[in-house]
Short mmCIF file of C-alpha atoms in Angstrom, two decimals:
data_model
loop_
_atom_site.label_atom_id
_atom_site.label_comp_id
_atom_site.label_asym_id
_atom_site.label_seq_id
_atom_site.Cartn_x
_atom_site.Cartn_y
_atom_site.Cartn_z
CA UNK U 1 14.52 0.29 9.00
CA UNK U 2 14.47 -3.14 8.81
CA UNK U 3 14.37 -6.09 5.96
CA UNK U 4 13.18 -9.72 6.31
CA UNK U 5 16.11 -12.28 6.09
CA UNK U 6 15.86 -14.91 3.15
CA UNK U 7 15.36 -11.59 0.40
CA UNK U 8 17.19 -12.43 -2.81
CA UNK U 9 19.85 -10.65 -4.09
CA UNK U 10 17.80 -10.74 -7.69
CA UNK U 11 15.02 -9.36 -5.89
CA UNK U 12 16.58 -6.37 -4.54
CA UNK U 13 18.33 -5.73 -7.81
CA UNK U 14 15.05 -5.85 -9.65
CA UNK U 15 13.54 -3.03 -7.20
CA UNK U 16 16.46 -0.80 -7.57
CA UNK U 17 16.41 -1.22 -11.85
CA UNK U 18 12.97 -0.61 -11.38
CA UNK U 19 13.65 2.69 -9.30
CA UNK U 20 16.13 4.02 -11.86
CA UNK U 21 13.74 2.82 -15.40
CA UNK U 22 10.91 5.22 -13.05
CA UNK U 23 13.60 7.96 -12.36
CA UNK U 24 14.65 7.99 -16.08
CA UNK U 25 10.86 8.20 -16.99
CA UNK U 26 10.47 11.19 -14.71
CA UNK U 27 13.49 13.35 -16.29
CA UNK U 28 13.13 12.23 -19.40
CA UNK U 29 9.33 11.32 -20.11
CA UNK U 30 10.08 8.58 -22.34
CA UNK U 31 12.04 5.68 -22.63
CA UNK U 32 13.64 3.36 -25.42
CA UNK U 33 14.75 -0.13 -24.19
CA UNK U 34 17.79 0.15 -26.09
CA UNK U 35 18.80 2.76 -24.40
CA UNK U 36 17.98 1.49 -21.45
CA UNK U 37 20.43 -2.15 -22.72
CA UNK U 38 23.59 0.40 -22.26
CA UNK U 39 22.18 2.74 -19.38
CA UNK U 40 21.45 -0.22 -16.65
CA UNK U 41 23.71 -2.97 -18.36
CA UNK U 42 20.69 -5.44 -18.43
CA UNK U 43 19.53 -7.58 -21.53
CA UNK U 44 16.51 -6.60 -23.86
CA UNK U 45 14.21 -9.36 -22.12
CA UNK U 46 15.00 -8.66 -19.15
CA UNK U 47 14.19 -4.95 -20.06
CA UNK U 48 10.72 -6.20 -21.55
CA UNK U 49 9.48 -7.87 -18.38
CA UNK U 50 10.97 -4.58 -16.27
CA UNK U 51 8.39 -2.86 -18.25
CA UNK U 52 5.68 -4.73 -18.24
CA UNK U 53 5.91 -5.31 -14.10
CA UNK U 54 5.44 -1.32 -14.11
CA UNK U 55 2.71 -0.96 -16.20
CA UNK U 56 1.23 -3.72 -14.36
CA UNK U 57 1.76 -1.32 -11.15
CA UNK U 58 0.28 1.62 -13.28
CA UNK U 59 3.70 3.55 -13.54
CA UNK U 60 4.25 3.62 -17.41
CA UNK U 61 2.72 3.12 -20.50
CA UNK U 62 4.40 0.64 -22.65
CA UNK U 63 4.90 1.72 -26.72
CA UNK U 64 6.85 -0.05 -29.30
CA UNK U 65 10.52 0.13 -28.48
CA UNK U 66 10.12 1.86 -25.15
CA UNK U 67 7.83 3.17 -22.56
CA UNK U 68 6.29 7.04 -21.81
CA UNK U 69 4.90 8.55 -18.52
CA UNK U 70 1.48 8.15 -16.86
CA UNK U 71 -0.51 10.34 -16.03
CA UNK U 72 -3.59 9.73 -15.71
CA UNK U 73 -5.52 9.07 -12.28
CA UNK U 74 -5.33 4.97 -11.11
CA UNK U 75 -9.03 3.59 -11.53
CA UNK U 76 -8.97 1.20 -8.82
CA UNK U 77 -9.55 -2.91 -9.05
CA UNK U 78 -12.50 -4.32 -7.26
CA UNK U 79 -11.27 -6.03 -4.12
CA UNK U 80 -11.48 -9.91 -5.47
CA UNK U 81 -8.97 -8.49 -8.21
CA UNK U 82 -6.35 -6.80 -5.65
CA UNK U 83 -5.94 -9.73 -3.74
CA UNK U 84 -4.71 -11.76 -6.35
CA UNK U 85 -1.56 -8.85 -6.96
CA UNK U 86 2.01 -9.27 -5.33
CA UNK U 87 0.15 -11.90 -2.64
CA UNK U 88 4.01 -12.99 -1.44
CA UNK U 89 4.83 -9.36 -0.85
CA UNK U 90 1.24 -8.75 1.04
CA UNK U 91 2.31 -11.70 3.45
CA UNK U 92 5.33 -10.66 4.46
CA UNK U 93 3.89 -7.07 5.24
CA UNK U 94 1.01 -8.94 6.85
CA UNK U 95 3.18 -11.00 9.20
CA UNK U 96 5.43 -7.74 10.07
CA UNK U 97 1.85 -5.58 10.81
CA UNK U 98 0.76 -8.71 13.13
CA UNK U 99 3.75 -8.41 15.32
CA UNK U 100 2.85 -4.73 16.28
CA UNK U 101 -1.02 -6.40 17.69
CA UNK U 102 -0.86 -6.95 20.96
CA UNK U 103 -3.79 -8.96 23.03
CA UNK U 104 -6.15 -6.18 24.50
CA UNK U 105 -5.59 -3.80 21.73
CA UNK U 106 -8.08 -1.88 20.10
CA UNK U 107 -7.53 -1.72 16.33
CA UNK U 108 -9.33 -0.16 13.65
CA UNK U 109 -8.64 -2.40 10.27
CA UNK U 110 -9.76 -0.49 6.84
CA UNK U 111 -10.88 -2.05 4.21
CA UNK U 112 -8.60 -3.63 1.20
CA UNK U 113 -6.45 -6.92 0.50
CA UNK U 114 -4.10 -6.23 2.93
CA UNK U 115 -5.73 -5.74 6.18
CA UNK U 116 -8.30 -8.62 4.68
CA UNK U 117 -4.88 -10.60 5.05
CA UNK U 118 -3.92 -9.67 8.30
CA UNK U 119 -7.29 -10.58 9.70
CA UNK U 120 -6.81 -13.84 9.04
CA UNK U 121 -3.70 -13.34 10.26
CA UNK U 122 -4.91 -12.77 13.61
CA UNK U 123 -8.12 -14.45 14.02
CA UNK U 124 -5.77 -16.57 17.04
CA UNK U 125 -6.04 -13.63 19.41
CA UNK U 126 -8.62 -14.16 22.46
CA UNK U 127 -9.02 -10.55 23.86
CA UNK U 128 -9.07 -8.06 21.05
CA UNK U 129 -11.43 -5.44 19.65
CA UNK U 130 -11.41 -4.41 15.82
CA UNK U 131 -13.32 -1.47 14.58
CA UNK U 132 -13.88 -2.09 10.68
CA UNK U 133 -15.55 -1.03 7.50
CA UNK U 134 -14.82 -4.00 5.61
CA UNK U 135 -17.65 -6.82 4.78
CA UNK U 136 -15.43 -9.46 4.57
CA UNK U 137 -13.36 -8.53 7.37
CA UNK U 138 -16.16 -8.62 9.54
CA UNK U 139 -17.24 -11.78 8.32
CA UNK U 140 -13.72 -12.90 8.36
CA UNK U 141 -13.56 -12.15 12.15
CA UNK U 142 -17.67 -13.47 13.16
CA UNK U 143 -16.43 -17.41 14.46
CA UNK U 144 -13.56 -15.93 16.67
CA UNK U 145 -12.90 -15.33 20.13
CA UNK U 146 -12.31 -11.10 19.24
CA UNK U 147 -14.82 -8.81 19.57
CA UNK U 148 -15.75 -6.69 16.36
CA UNK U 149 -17.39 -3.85 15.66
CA UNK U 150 -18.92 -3.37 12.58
CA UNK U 151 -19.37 0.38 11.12
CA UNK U 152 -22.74 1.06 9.24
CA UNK U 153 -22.92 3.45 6.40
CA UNK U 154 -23.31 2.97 2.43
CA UNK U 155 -21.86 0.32 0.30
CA UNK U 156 -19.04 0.66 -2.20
CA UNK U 157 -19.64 -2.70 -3.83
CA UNK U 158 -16.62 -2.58 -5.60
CA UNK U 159 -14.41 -2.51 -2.55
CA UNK U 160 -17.25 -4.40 -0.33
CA UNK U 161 -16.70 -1.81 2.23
CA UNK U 162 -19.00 1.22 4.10
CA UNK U 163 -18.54 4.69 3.52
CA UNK U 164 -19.89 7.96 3.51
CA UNK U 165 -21.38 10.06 6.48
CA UNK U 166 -22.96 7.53 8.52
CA UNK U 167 -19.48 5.83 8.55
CA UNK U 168 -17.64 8.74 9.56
CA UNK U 169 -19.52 9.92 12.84
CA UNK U 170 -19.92 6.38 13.87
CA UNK U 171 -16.00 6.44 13.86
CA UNK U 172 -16.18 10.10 15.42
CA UNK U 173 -17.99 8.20 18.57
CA UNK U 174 -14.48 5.49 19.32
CA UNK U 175 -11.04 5.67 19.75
CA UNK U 176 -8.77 3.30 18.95
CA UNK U 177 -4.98 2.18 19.71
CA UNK U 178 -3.99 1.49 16.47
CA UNK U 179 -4.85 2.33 12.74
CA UNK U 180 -4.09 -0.61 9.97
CA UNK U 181 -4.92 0.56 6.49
CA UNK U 182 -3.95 0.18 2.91
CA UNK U 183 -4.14 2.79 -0.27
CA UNK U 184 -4.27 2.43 -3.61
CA UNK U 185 -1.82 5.10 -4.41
CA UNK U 186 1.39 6.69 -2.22
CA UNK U 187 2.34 9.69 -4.16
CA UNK U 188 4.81 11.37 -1.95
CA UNK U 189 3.81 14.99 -3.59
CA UNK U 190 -0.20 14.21 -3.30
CA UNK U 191 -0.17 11.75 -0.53
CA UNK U 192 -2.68 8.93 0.14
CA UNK U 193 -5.01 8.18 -2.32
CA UNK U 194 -8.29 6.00 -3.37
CA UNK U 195 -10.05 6.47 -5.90
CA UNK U 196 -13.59 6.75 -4.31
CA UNK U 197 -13.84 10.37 -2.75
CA UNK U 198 -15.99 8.92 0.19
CA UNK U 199 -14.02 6.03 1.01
CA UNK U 200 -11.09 8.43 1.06
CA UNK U 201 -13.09 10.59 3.62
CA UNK U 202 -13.83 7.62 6.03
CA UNK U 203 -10.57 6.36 5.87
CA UNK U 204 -9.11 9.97 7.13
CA UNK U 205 -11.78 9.94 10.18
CA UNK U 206 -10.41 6.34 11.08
CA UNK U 207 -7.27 7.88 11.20
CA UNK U 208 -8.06 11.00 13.36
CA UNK U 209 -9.77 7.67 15.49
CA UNK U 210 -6.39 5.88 16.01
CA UNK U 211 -3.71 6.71 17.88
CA UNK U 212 -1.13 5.32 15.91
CA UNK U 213 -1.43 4.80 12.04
CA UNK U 214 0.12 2.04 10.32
CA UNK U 215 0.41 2.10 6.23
CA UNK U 216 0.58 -1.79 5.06
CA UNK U 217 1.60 -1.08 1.19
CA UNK U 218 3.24 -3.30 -1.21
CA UNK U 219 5.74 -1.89 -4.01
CA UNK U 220 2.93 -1.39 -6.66
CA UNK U 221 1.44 1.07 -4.60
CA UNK U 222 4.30 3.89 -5.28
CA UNK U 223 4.13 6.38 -7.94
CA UNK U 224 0.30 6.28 -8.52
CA UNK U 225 -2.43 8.23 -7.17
CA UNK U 226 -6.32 8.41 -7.59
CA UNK U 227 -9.08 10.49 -7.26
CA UNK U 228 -9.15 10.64 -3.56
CA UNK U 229 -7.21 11.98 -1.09
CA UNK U 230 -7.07 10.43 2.50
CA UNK U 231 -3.83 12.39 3.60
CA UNK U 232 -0.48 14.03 3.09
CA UNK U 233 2.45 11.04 3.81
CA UNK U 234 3.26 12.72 7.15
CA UNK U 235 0.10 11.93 8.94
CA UNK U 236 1.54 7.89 9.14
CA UNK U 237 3.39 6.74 12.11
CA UNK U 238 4.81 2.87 10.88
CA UNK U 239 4.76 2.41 6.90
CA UNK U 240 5.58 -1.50 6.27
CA UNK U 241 6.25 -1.92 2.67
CA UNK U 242 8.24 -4.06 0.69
CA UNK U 243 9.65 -1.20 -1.64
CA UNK U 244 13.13 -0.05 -2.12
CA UNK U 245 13.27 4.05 -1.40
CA UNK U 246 15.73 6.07 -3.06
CA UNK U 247 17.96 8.03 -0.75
CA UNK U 248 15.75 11.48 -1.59
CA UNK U 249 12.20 9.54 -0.38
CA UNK U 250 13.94 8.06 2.20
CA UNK U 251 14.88 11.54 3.46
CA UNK U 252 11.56 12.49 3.06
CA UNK U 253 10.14 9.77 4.71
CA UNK U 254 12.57 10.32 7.92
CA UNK U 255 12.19 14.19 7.63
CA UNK U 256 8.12 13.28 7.87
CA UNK U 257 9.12 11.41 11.21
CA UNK U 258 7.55 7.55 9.50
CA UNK U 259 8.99 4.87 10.79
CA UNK U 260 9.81 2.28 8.14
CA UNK U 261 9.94 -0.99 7.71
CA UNK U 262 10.86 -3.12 4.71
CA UNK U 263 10.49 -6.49 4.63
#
C-alpha cells in the first residue's frame, strides 16, 4: 500500500469522517447532523459540506436536518461531465497508473475520464501499442509516435465509446499486457459496475484480453453501483485509488489478492 507524499492531514481526516457519516448511514439508515455534532466532534458546517460531498458522490440523500440511504441504481454522467469531478484526485491516480507503462507494452485503455487522462499522460512514449474503445482516446493518441488500435462496434454517445458484439470479438482476436480501466461504481458486495449493460460486457472481454488488470478509481466511485456488471472486485490485480478503506474492505481487498495503492 502506498500514499503520495505532500497529502494533508485535513484531507485524510475528511476521508475517514466521511467513512464513519457512510458507516453510520449503513447501520442506522438515517442520519441527523446534530447527532452527528456530538458523534464525530465536528461543527454543523462542517457537517453540511460532509454531506453534500456524498451526495455529490451518490452515497446519500440529503433531507432537512440530516441525510437517509441510497438506493437507487447510479445513472451515469456523460463523459464531458465526469471529467470535470475530483480532476486533482484523477491526476494523482493518473501519474501512479503511468509509472506501471513500460515502452513496448501492449495496453488496452477503456473508455472514461480517467484513462482519457492517462493518455495524455503518456502520449511521450515512442514504442507502445494501445488497444481502445474510446473516441477520444484514439483521437487523443492519432499525432503520436504509439501505435493504436482502434476497436469497431456501436456507439454509446454518452460515453463516446464502442460497445456491443462487434467490440467484444474484435477484443477476443488480441492479447494484451496490461488492462487500464475505470467504473462508475465499486460496490464491494456487487462488484464493478456501469450503467450501460453492453459497455459493461466489453469492458469484461477487455479484461479476459489483459493479462494484468489495473482499476484507476477515485473516492466517489465507492459505495455506488449501476445497472451493469463488469465483474466481482477479485478479478483486479492493481486498484490505484485515492480512497481511505476501512480495516474490514481492506481485509477484503487483501483476502481478494488486489494490490493497492493510494495516492
Amino acid at each position: 500500500m502506498e500514499q503520495q507524499k505532500g497529502t494533508t492531514e485535513n484531507v485524510l481526516f475528511q476521508e475517514e469522517r466521511l467513512g464513519k457519516i457512510i458507516a453510520l448511514l449503513e447501520k442506522e439508515g438515517r442520519l441527523v447532523t446534530k447527532d452527528l455534532v456530538d458523534t464525530l466532534g465536528a461543527t454543523p458546517v462542517t457537517l453540511r459540506k460532509d454531506l453534500l460531498l456524498l451526495e455529490k458522490r451518490g452515497l446519500l440523500k440529503r433531507t432537512h436536518g440530516g441525510a437517509v440511504k441510497v438506493k437507487q441504481l447510479y445513472p451515469g454522467l456523460a463523459l464531458n461531465e465526469k471529467e470535470k469531478i475530483n480532476l486533482e484526485e484523477k491526476m494523482r491516480i493518473v501519474r501512479k497508473a503511468a509509472a506501471f507503462i513500460s515502452e513496448g507494452d501492449t495496453i488496452i485503455l477503456d473508455a472514461g475520464s480517467t484513462t482519457s487522462l492517462l493518455a495524455k499522460e503518456i502520449k511521450g512514449f515512442k514504442r507502445l501499442v494501445v488497444i481502445t474503445n474510446a473516441l477520444n482516446i484514439a483521437t487523443e493518441l492519432s499525432n503520436t509516435s504509439i501505435e493504436v488500435i482502434m476497436v469497431g462496434g456501436s456507439l454509446l454517445k454518452k460515453a463516446a465509446t464502442l460497445v456491443g458484439p462487434l467490440a467484444d470479438e474484435a477484443l477476443r482476436r488480441v492479447s494484451a499486457d496490461k488492462l487500464f480501466m475505470g467504473v462508475d461504481g465499486v460496490d464491494f458486495r456487487v462488484g464493478l459496475t456501469t450503467p450501460d449493460i453492453n459497455e459493461a460486457k466489453t469492458s469484461r472481454v477487455m479484461m479476459e484480453a489483459a493479462g494484468e488488470v489495473f482499476l484507476l478509481v477515485d473516492s466517489s466511485k465507492f459505495g455506488r453501483r449501476s445497472l451493469g456488471v463488469i465483474s466481482d472486485v477479485k478479478h483486479i490485480d492493481k486498484l490505484i485509488t485515492t480512497k481511505r478503506f476501512t480495516d474490514e474492505e481492506f481485509r477484503s481487498l487483501l483476502t481478494d489478492k488486489v494490490e493497492v495503492y493510494m495516492v
